[in-house]
Structure formats: C-alpha cells, structure tokens
PDB file of N, CA, C and O in Angstrom:
ATOM      1  N   VAL A1420     -60.193 -83.332 -86.168  1.00 56.00           N
ATOM      2  CA  VAL A1420     -60.933 -84.504 -86.605  1.00 56.00           C
ATOM      3  C   VAL A1420     -61.526 -84.212 -87.976  1.00 56.00           C
ATOM      4  O   VAL A1420     -62.211 -83.211 -88.165  1.00 56.00           O
ATOM      5  N   LEU A1421     -61.264 -85.071 -88.931  1.00 63.00           N
ATOM      6  CA  LEU A1421     -61.785 -84.923 -90.283  1.00 63.00           C
ATOM      7  C   LEU A1421     -63.115 -85.639 -90.385  1.00 63.00           C
ATOM      8  O   LEU A1421     -63.219 -86.826 -90.072  1.00 63.00           O
ATOM      9  N   VAL A1422     -64.153 -84.924 -90.784  1.00 66.00           N
ATOM     10  CA  VAL A1422     -65.478 -85.513 -90.986  1.00 66.00           C
ATOM     11  C   VAL A1422     -65.798 -85.391 -92.475  1.00 66.00           C
ATOM     12  O   VAL A1422     -66.180 -84.325 -92.934  1.00 66.00           O
ATOM     13  N   PRO A1423     -65.636 -86.489 -93.244  1.00 69.00           N
ATOM     14  CA  PRO A1423     -65.788 -86.391 -94.690  1.00 69.00           C
ATOM     15  C   PRO A1423     -67.228 -86.408 -95.191  1.00 69.00           C
ATOM     16  O   PRO A1423     -67.460 -86.332 -96.382  1.00 69.00           O
ATOM     17  N   VAL A1424     -68.210 -86.493 -94.298  1.00 74.00           N
ATOM     18  CA  VAL A1424     -69.607 -86.552 -94.714  1.00 74.00           C
ATOM     19  C   VAL A1424     -70.371 -85.419 -94.052  1.00 74.00           C
ATOM     20  O   VAL A1424     -70.230 -85.180 -92.855  1.00 74.00           O
ATOM     21  N   ALA A1425     -71.172 -84.715 -94.823  1.00 77.00           N
ATOM     22  CA  ALA A1425     -72.032 -83.656 -94.289  1.00 77.00           C
ATOM     23  C   ALA A1425     -73.425 -83.835 -94.866  1.00 77.00           C
ATOM     24  O   ALA A1425     -73.587 -84.050 -96.066  1.00 77.00           O
ATOM     25  N   ASP A1426     -74.459 -83.763 -94.035  1.00 81.00           N
ATOM     26  CA  ASP A1426     -75.840 -83.884 -94.490  1.00 81.00           C
ATOM     27  C   ASP A1426     -76.338 -82.512 -94.901  1.00 81.00           C
ATOM     28  O   ASP A1426     -76.596 -81.651 -94.062  1.00 81.00           O
ATOM     29  N   LEU A1427     -76.464 -82.282 -96.199  1.00 82.00           N
ATOM     30  CA  LEU A1427     -76.916 -80.989 -96.713  1.00 82.00           C
ATOM     31  C   LEU A1427     -78.394 -80.996 -97.070  1.00 82.00           C
ATOM     32  O   LEU A1427     -78.926 -79.987 -97.509  1.00 82.00           O
ATOM     33  N   GLY A1428     -79.050 -82.134 -96.894  1.00 82.00           N
ATOM     34  CA  GLY A1428     -80.451 -82.276 -97.266  1.00 82.00           C
ATOM     35  C   GLY A1428     -81.362 -81.160 -96.785  1.00 82.00           C
ATOM     36  O   GLY A1428     -82.137 -80.612 -97.565  1.00 82.00           O
ATOM     37  N   PRO A1429     -81.290 -80.773 -95.513  1.00 84.00           N
ATOM     38  CA  PRO A1429     -82.177 -79.719 -95.029  1.00 84.00           C
ATOM     39  C   PRO A1429     -81.934 -78.345 -95.672  1.00 84.00           C
ATOM     40  O   PRO A1429     -82.769 -77.469 -95.592  1.00 84.00           O
ATOM     41  N   HIS A1430     -80.796 -78.168 -96.324  1.00 84.00           N
ATOM     42  CA  HIS A1430     -80.452 -76.879 -96.901  1.00 84.00           C
ATOM     43  C   HIS A1430     -80.748 -76.792 -98.386  1.00 84.00           C
ATOM     44  O   HIS A1430     -80.653 -75.714 -98.978  1.00 84.00           O
ATOM     45  N   LEU A1431     -81.094 -77.908 -99.028  1.00 84.00           N
ATOM     46  CA  LEU A1431     -81.342 -77.921-100.463  1.00 84.00           C
ATOM     47  C   LEU A1431     -82.795 -77.581-100.763  1.00 84.00           C
ATOM     48  O   LEU A1431     -83.692 -77.922-100.005  1.00 84.00           O
ATOM     49  N   ARG A1432     -83.004 -76.917-101.874  1.00 84.00           N
ATOM     50  CA  ARG A1432     -84.343 -76.551-102.333  1.00 84.00           C
ATOM     51  C   ARG A1432     -84.558 -77.139-103.717  1.00 84.00           C
ATOM     52  O   ARG A1432     -83.607 -77.405-104.441  1.00 84.00           O
ATOM     53  N   ARG A1433     -85.790 -77.269-104.124  1.00 84.00           N
ATOM     54  CA  ARG A1433     -86.113 -77.794-105.445  1.00 84.00           C
ATOM     55  C   ARG A1433     -85.468 -76.922-106.518  1.00 84.00           C
ATOM     56  O   ARG A1433     -85.463 -75.704-106.410  1.00 84.00           O
ATOM     57  N   GLY A1434     -84.894 -77.548-107.534  1.00 84.00           N
ATOM     58  CA  GLY A1434     -84.221 -76.807-108.608  1.00 84.00           C
ATOM     59  C   GLY A1434     -82.718 -76.797-108.397  1.00 84.00           C
ATOM     60  O   GLY A1434     -82.165 -77.605-107.655  1.00 84.00           O
ATOM     61  N   ALA A1435     -82.060 -75.865-109.044  1.00 82.00           N
ATOM     62  CA  ALA A1435     -80.593 -75.775-108.960  1.00 82.00           C
ATOM     63  C   ALA A1435     -80.170 -75.206-107.613  1.00 82.00           C
ATOM     64  O   ALA A1435     -80.777 -74.271-107.110  1.00 82.00           O
ATOM     65  N   ASN A1436     -79.138 -75.783-107.047  1.00 82.00           N
ATOM     66  CA  ASN A1436     -78.566 -75.317-105.786  1.00 82.00           C
ATOM     67  C   ASN A1436     -77.074 -75.084-105.991  1.00 82.00           C
ATOM     68  O   ASN A1436     -76.430 -75.811-106.733  1.00 82.00           O
ATOM     69  N   THR A1437     -76.554 -74.071-105.327  1.00 82.00           N
ATOM     70  CA  THR A1437     -75.116 -73.818-105.349  1.00 82.00           C
ATOM     71  C   THR A1437     -74.584 -74.066-103.946  1.00 82.00           C
ATOM     72  O   THR A1437     -75.106 -73.517-102.984  1.00 82.00           O
ATOM     73  N   ILE A1438     -73.570 -74.900-103.869  1.00 79.00           N
ATOM     74  CA  ILE A1438     -72.968 -75.212-102.578  1.00 79.00           C
ATOM     75  C   ILE A1438     -71.533 -74.733-102.615  1.00 79.00           C
ATOM     76  O   ILE A1438     -70.763 -75.119-103.486  1.00 79.00           O
ATOM     77  N   GLU A1439     -71.196 -73.862-101.700  1.00 76.00           N
ATOM     78  CA  GLU A1439     -69.844 -73.319-101.621  1.00 76.00           C
ATOM     79  C   GLU A1439     -69.134 -73.988-100.460  1.00 76.00           C
ATOM     80  O   GLU A1439     -69.651 -74.026 -99.347  1.00 76.00           O
ATOM     81  N   VAL A1440     -67.958 -74.519-100.734  1.00 70.00           N
ATOM     82  CA  VAL A1440     -67.186 -75.218 -99.709  1.00 70.00           C
ATOM     83  C   VAL A1440     -65.933 -74.406 -99.426  1.00 70.00           C
ATOM     84  O   VAL A1440     -65.163 -74.114-100.330  1.00 70.00           O
ATOM     85  N   GLU A1441     -65.762 -74.001 -98.191  1.00 64.00           N
ATOM     86  CA  GLU A1441     -64.549 -73.299 -97.794  1.00 64.00           C
ATOM     87  C   GLU A1441     -63.753 -74.232 -96.902  1.00 64.00           C
ATOM     88  O   GLU A1441     -64.290 -74.793 -95.953  1.00 64.00           O
ATOM     89  N   VAL A1442     -62.508 -74.397 -97.237  1.00 62.00           N
ATOM     90  CA  VAL A1442     -61.672 -75.325 -96.472  1.00 62.00           C
ATOM     91  C   VAL A1442     -60.532 -74.579 -95.811  1.00 62.00           C
ATOM     92  O   VAL A1442     -60.144 -73.490 -96.236  1.00 62.00           O
ATOM     93  N   ALA A1443     -60.016 -75.188 -94.764  1.00 59.00           N
ATOM     94  CA  ALA A1443     -58.855 -74.619 -94.101  1.00 59.00           C
ATOM     95  C   ALA A1443     -57.681 -74.671 -95.065  1.00 59.00           C
ATOM     96  O   ALA A1443     -57.474 -75.642 -95.774  1.00 59.00           O
ATOM     97  N   THR A1444     -56.925 -73.632 -95.116  1.00 67.00           N
ATOM     98  CA  THR A1444     -55.793 -73.558 -96.019  1.00 67.00           C
ATOM     99  C   THR A1444     -54.694 -72.746 -95.347  1.00 67.00           C
ATOM    100  O   THR A1444     -54.894 -72.165 -94.288  1.00 67.00           O
ATOM    101  N   THR A1445     -53.573 -72.693 -95.965  1.00 73.00           N
ATOM    102  CA  THR A1445     -52.492 -71.901 -95.396  1.00 73.00           C
ATOM    103  C   THR A1445     -52.801 -70.420 -95.553  1.00 73.00           C
ATOM    104  O   THR A1445     -53.552 -70.007 -96.441  1.00 73.00           O
ATOM    105  N   LEU A1446     -52.233 -69.614 -94.707  1.00 78.00           N
ATOM    106  CA  LEU A1446     -52.418 -68.171 -94.790  1.00 78.00           C
ATOM    107  C   LEU A1446     -51.938 -67.645 -96.138  1.00 78.00           C
ATOM    108  O   LEU A1446     -52.564 -66.785 -96.742  1.00 78.00           O
ATOM    109  N   ASN A1447     -50.873 -68.219 -96.645  1.00 79.00           N
ATOM    110  CA  ASN A1447     -50.327 -67.778 -97.926  1.00 79.00           C
ATOM    111  C   ASN A1447     -51.355 -67.947 -99.051  1.00 79.00           C
ATOM    112  O   ASN A1447     -51.541 -67.047 -99.872  1.00 79.00           O
ATOM    113  N   ASN A1448     -52.039 -69.088 -99.095  1.00 77.00           N
ATOM    114  CA  ASN A1448     -53.051 -69.301-100.128  1.00 77.00           C
ATOM    115  C   ASN A1448     -54.196 -68.310 -99.993  1.00 77.00           C
ATOM    116  O   ASN A1448     -54.717 -67.806-100.980  1.00 77.00           O
ATOM    117  N   ARG A1449     -54.605 -68.030 -98.776  1.00 78.00           N
ATOM    118  CA  ARG A1449     -55.702 -67.083 -98.539  1.00 78.00           C
ATOM    119  C   ARG A1449     -55.301 -65.672 -98.978  1.00 78.00           C
ATOM    120  O   ARG A1449     -56.074 -64.961 -99.596  1.00 78.00           O
ATOM    121  N   LEU A1450     -54.094 -65.269 -98.661  1.00 83.00           N
ATOM    122  CA  LEU A1450     -53.635 -63.932 -99.039  1.00 83.00           C
ATOM    123  C   LEU A1450     -53.528 -63.776-100.556  1.00 83.00           C
ATOM    124  O   LEU A1450     -53.802 -62.701-101.089  1.00 83.00           O
ATOM    125  N   ARG A1451     -53.163 -64.842-101.262  1.00 83.00           N
ATOM    126  CA  ARG A1451     -53.085 -64.784-102.720  1.00 83.00           C
ATOM    127  C   ARG A1451     -54.433 -64.428-103.316  1.00 83.00           C
ATOM    128  O   ARG A1451     -54.514 -63.739-104.320  1.00 83.00           O
ATOM    129  N   VAL A1452     -55.519 -64.905-102.698  1.00 82.00           N
ATOM    130  CA  VAL A1452     -56.866 -64.646-103.201  1.00 82.00           C
ATOM    131  C   VAL A1452     -57.376 -63.293-102.733  1.00 82.00           C
ATOM    132  O   VAL A1452     -57.960 -62.532-103.500  1.00 82.00           O
ATOM    133  N   SER A1453     -57.156 -62.965-101.464  1.00 85.00           N
ATOM    134  CA  SER A1453     -57.724 -61.740-100.905  1.00 85.00           C
ATOM    135  C   SER A1453     -56.992 -60.480-101.342  1.00 85.00           C
ATOM    136  O   SER A1453     -57.599 -59.418-101.423  1.00 85.00           O
ATOM    137  N   ASP A1454     -55.699 -60.572-101.633  1.00 86.00           N
ATOM    138  CA  ASP A1454     -54.931 -59.385-102.038  1.00 86.00           C
ATOM    139  C   ASP A1454     -53.919 -59.774-103.122  1.00 86.00           C
ATOM    140  O   ASP A1454     -52.710 -59.783-102.891  1.00 86.00           O
ATOM    141  N   PRO A1455     -54.418 -60.098-104.339  1.00 86.00           N
ATOM    142  CA  PRO A1455     -53.517 -60.577-105.382  1.00 86.00           C
ATOM    143  C   PRO A1455     -52.499 -59.537-105.845  1.00 86.00           C
ATOM    144  O   PRO A1455     -51.429 -59.901-106.326  1.00 86.00           O
ATOM    145  N   ALA A1456     -52.791 -58.256-105.665  1.00 91.00           N
ATOM    146  CA  ALA A1456     -51.837 -57.221-106.083  1.00 91.00           C
ATOM    147  C   ALA A1456     -50.537 -57.330-105.287  1.00 91.00           C
ATOM    148  O   ALA A1456     -49.456 -57.048-105.802  1.00 91.00           O
ATOM    149  N   VAL A1457     -50.638 -57.751-104.042  1.00 88.00           N
ATOM    150  CA  VAL A1457     -49.465 -57.857-103.181  1.00 88.00           C
ATOM    151  C   VAL A1457     -48.924 -59.289-103.141  1.00 88.00           C
ATOM    152  O   VAL A1457     -47.723 -59.507-103.247  1.00 88.00           O
ATOM    153  N   TYR A1458     -49.823 -60.280-103.002  1.00 83.00           N
ATOM    154  CA  TYR A1458     -49.397 -61.659-102.764  1.00 83.00           C
ATOM    155  C   TYR A1458     -49.595 -62.573-103.967  1.00 83.00           C
ATOM    156  O   TYR A1458     -49.318 -63.767-103.898  1.00 83.00           O
ATOM    157  N   GLY A1459     -50.078 -62.041-105.088  1.00 84.00           N
ATOM    158  CA  GLY A1459     -50.382 -62.857-106.252  1.00 84.00           C
ATOM    159  C   GLY A1459     -49.190 -63.576-106.849  1.00 84.00           C
ATOM    160  O   GLY A1459     -49.345 -64.614-107.492  1.00 84.00           O
ATOM    161  N   SER A1460     -47.989 -63.064-106.652  1.00 87.00           N
ATOM    162  CA  SER A1460     -46.810 -63.706-107.234  1.00 87.00           C
ATOM    163  C   SER A1460     -46.309 -64.884-106.391  1.00 87.00           C
ATOM    164  O   SER A1460     -45.470 -65.656-106.844  1.00 87.00           O
ATOM    165  N   ALA A1461     -46.830 -65.049-105.194  1.00 83.00           N
ATOM    166  CA  ALA A1461     -46.429 -66.177-104.341  1.00 83.00           C
ATOM    167  C   ALA A1461     -46.988 -67.469-104.934  1.00 83.00           C
ATOM    168  O   ALA A1461     -48.098 -67.491-105.451  1.00 83.00           O
ATOM    169  N   SER A1462     -46.235 -68.536-104.876  1.00 82.00           N
ATOM    170  CA  SER A1462     -46.713 -69.805-105.425  1.00 82.00           C
ATOM    171  C   SER A1462     -47.747 -70.427-104.490  1.00 82.00           C
ATOM    172  O   SER A1462     -47.677 -70.280-103.272  1.00 82.00           O
ATOM    173  N   ARG A1463     -48.714 -71.107-105.096  1.00 77.00           N
ATOM    174  CA  ARG A1463     -49.781 -71.758-104.338  1.00 77.00           C
ATOM    175  C   ARG A1463     -49.200 -72.946-103.573  1.00 77.00           C
ATOM    176  O   ARG A1463     -48.401 -73.703-104.102  1.00 77.00           O
ATOM    177  N   GLN A1464     -49.611 -73.099-102.322  1.00 74.00           N
ATOM    178  CA  GLN A1464     -49.176 -74.229-101.520  1.00 74.00           C
ATOM    179  C   GLN A1464     -50.218 -75.345-101.613  1.00 74.00           C
ATOM    180  O   GLN A1464     -51.413 -75.079-101.665  1.00 74.00           O
ATOM    181  N   ALA A1465     -49.775 -76.569-101.677  1.00 70.00           N
ATOM    182  CA  ALA A1465     -50.644 -77.719-101.919  1.00 70.00           C
ATOM    183  C   ALA A1465     -51.378 -78.161-100.657  1.00 70.00           C
ATOM    184  O   ALA A1465     -51.089 -79.200-100.075  1.00 70.00           O
ATOM    185  N   TYR A1466     -52.315 -77.364-100.231  1.00 66.00           N
ATOM    186  CA  TYR A1466     -53.167 -77.695 -99.093  1.00 66.00           C
ATOM    187  C   TYR A1466     -54.584 -77.368 -99.493  1.00 66.00           C
ATOM    188  O   TYR A1466     -54.811 -76.570-100.377  1.00 66.00           O
ATOM    189  N   GLY A1467     -55.550 -77.959 -98.819  1.00 60.00           N
ATOM    190  CA  GLY A1467     -56.939 -77.604 -99.068  1.00 60.00           C
ATOM    191  C   GLY A1467     -57.802 -78.827 -99.310  1.00 60.00           C
ATOM    192  O   GLY A1467     -57.498 -79.919 -98.850  1.00 60.00           O
ATOM    193  N   LEU A1468     -58.850 -78.634-100.055  1.00 60.00           N
ATOM    194  CA  LEU A1468     -59.839 -79.671-100.295  1.00 60.00           C
ATOM    195  C   LEU A1468     -59.260 -80.776-101.162  1.00 60.00           C
ATOM    196  O   LEU A1468     -58.655 -80.527-102.190  1.00 60.00           O
ATOM    197  N   ILE A1469     -59.451 -81.999-100.740  1.00 61.00           N
ATOM    198  CA  ILE A1469     -59.047 -83.157-101.526  1.00 61.00           C
ATOM    199  C   ILE A1469     -60.308 -83.648-102.216  1.00 61.00           C
ATOM    200  O   ILE A1469     -61.284 -83.973-101.566  1.00 61.00           O
ATOM    201  N   GLY A1470     -60.319 -83.632-103.514  1.00 63.00           N
ATOM    202  CA  GLY A1470     -61.560 -83.916-104.223  1.00 63.00           C
ATOM    203  C   GLY A1470     -61.423 -85.087-105.155  1.00 63.00           C
ATOM    204  O   GLY A1470     -60.447 -85.809-105.093  1.00 63.00           O
ATOM    205  N   PRO A1471     -62.365 -85.288-105.990  1.00 67.00           N
ATOM    206  CA  PRO A1471     -63.527 -84.429-106.217  1.00 67.00           C
ATOM    207  C   PRO A1471     -64.588 -84.604-105.129  1.00 67.00           C
ATOM    208  O   PRO A1471     -64.599 -85.603-104.423  1.00 67.00           O
ATOM    209  N   VAL A1472     -65.454 -83.627-105.048  1.00 68.00           N
ATOM    210  CA  VAL A1472     -66.560 -83.666-104.089  1.00 68.00           C
ATOM    211  C   VAL A1472     -67.786 -84.190-104.818  1.00 68.00           C
ATOM    212  O   VAL A1472     -68.075 -83.770-105.923  1.00 68.00           O
ATOM    213  N   ARG A1473     -68.490 -85.135-104.204  1.00 70.00           N
ATOM    214  CA  ARG A1473     -69.714 -85.675-104.797  1.00 70.00           C
ATOM    215  C   ARG A1473     -70.874 -85.408-103.852  1.00 70.00           C
ATOM    216  O   ARG A1473     -70.748 -85.565-102.644  1.00 70.00           O
ATOM    217  N   LEU A1474     -72.008 -85.015-104.412  1.00 71.00           N
ATOM    218  CA  LEU A1474     -73.248 -84.915-103.652  1.00 71.00           C
ATOM    219  C   LEU A1474     -74.096 -86.109-104.055  1.00 71.00           C
ATOM    220  O   LEU A1474     -74.422 -86.277-105.222  1.00 71.00           O
ATOM    221  N   VAL A1475     -74.426 -86.941-103.091  1.00 73.00           N
ATOM    222  CA  VAL A1475     -75.154 -88.170-103.365  1.00 73.00           C
ATOM    223  C   VAL A1475     -76.546 -88.059-102.751  1.00 73.00           C
ATOM    224  O   VAL A1475     -76.681 -87.980-101.532  1.00 73.00           O
ATOM    225  N   PRO A1476     -77.587 -88.032-103.590  1.00 71.00           N
ATOM    226  CA  PRO A1476     -78.950 -87.966-103.030  1.00 71.00           C
ATOM    227  C   PRO A1476     -79.309 -89.301-102.378  1.00 71.00           C
ATOM    228  O   PRO A1476     -78.865 -90.355-102.817  1.00 71.00           O
ATOM    229  N   TYR A1477     -80.080 -89.231-101.351  1.00 71.00           N
ATOM    230  CA  TYR A1477     -80.534 -90.446-100.683  1.00 71.00           C
ATOM    231  C   TYR A1477     -81.920 -90.189-100.137  1.00 71.00           C
ATOM    232  O   TYR A1477     -82.399 -89.054-100.099  1.00 71.00           O
ATOM    233  N   GLY A1478     -82.573 -91.230 -99.719  1.00 72.00           N
ATOM    234  CA  GLY A1478     -83.906 -91.099 -99.145  1.00 72.00           C
ATOM    235  C   GLY A1478     -83.951 -91.765 -97.785  1.00 72.00           C
ATOM    236  O   GLY A1478     -83.063 -92.535 -97.424  1.00 72.00           O
ATOM    237  N   GLU A1479     -84.988 -91.482 -97.056  1.00 73.00           N
ATOM    238  CA  GLU A1479     -85.195 -92.116 -95.765  1.00 73.00           C
ATOM    239  C   GLU A1479     -86.540 -92.817 -95.795  1.00 73.00           C
ATOM    240  O   GLU A1479     -87.495 -92.309 -96.364  1.00 73.00           O
ATOM    241  N   ALA A1480     -86.584 -93.988 -95.212  1.00 75.00           N
ATOM    242  CA  ALA A1480     -87.829 -94.743 -95.148  1.00 75.00           C
ATOM    243  C   ALA A1480     -87.820 -95.569 -93.864  1.00 75.00           C
ATOM    244  O   ALA A1480     -86.749 -96.000 -93.426  1.00 75.00           O
ATOM    245  N   PRO A1481     -88.966 -95.760 -93.260  1.00 80.00           N
ATOM    246  CA  PRO A1481     -89.015 -96.591 -92.058  1.00 80.00           C
ATOM    247  C   PRO A1481     -88.720 -98.052 -92.410  1.00 80.00           C
ATOM    248  O   PRO A1481     -89.067 -98.529 -93.476  1.00 80.00           O
ATOM    249  N   VAL A1482     -88.035 -98.723 -91.497  1.00 81.00           N
ATOM    250  CA  VAL A1482     -87.770-100.147 -91.664  1.00 81.00           C
ATOM    251  C   VAL A1482     -88.879-100.920 -90.975  1.00 81.00           C
ATOM    252  O   VAL A1482     -89.118-100.708 -89.774  1.00 81.00           O
ATOM    253  N   PRO A1483     -89.569-101.758 -91.731  1.00 84.00           N
ATOM    254  CA  PRO A1483     -90.680-102.487 -91.094  1.00 84.00           C
ATOM    255  C   PRO A1483     -90.194-103.432 -90.012  1.00 84.00           C
ATOM    256  O   PRO A1483     -89.135-104.049 -90.150  1.00 84.00           O
ATOM    257  N   SER A1484     -90.947-103.530 -88.940  1.00 83.00           N
ATOM    258  CA  SER A1484     -90.558-104.441 -87.859  1.00 83.00           C
ATOM    259  C   SER A1484     -90.957-105.864 -88.241  1.00 83.00           C
ATOM    260  O   SER A1484     -91.848-106.085 -89.048  1.00 83.00           O
ATOM    261  N   ARG A1485     -90.265-106.819 -87.675  1.00 78.00           N
ATOM    262  CA  ARG A1485     -90.541-108.235 -88.004  1.00 78.00           C
ATOM    263  C   ARG A1485     -91.574-108.820 -87.121  1.00 78.00           C
ATOM    264  O   ARG A1485     -91.773-108.696 -86.037  1.00 78.00           O
TER     265      ARG A1485
END
C-alpha cells in the first residue's frame, strides 16, 4: 500500500531541519551505493522515489461549533 503523505510535524524543530527519505529499491541499486568498487559499473535501475518531494507546513485550529 502506497501512502504518499507523512506527518513530520512532531519531528521538526525550530530552524533548519534535514529529512532523509529512504525508499524501497532494487537490490542492484543498493549494491551500487554500498559497494561501488564491485557493483559501481552496473547500470542504475529506474525504481525508487517519484518526486519531487514537497514539505508543506500547515496549522491546526479548532473549528467553532454552530
């Protein structure tokens, strides 16, 4: 199941934040990164994060009752 929305609000702090996204990928792509001396010559397979990724700030407020 693909869930394209994640609430990162509780993890953010005032100032600059770095968010690292790791996505499922083929074993071949992972090996190219983890051991480039052996697997670096293999061509990258077109799997992974479909982007661009946007972080959209939002707020929460109570809805007044009628």
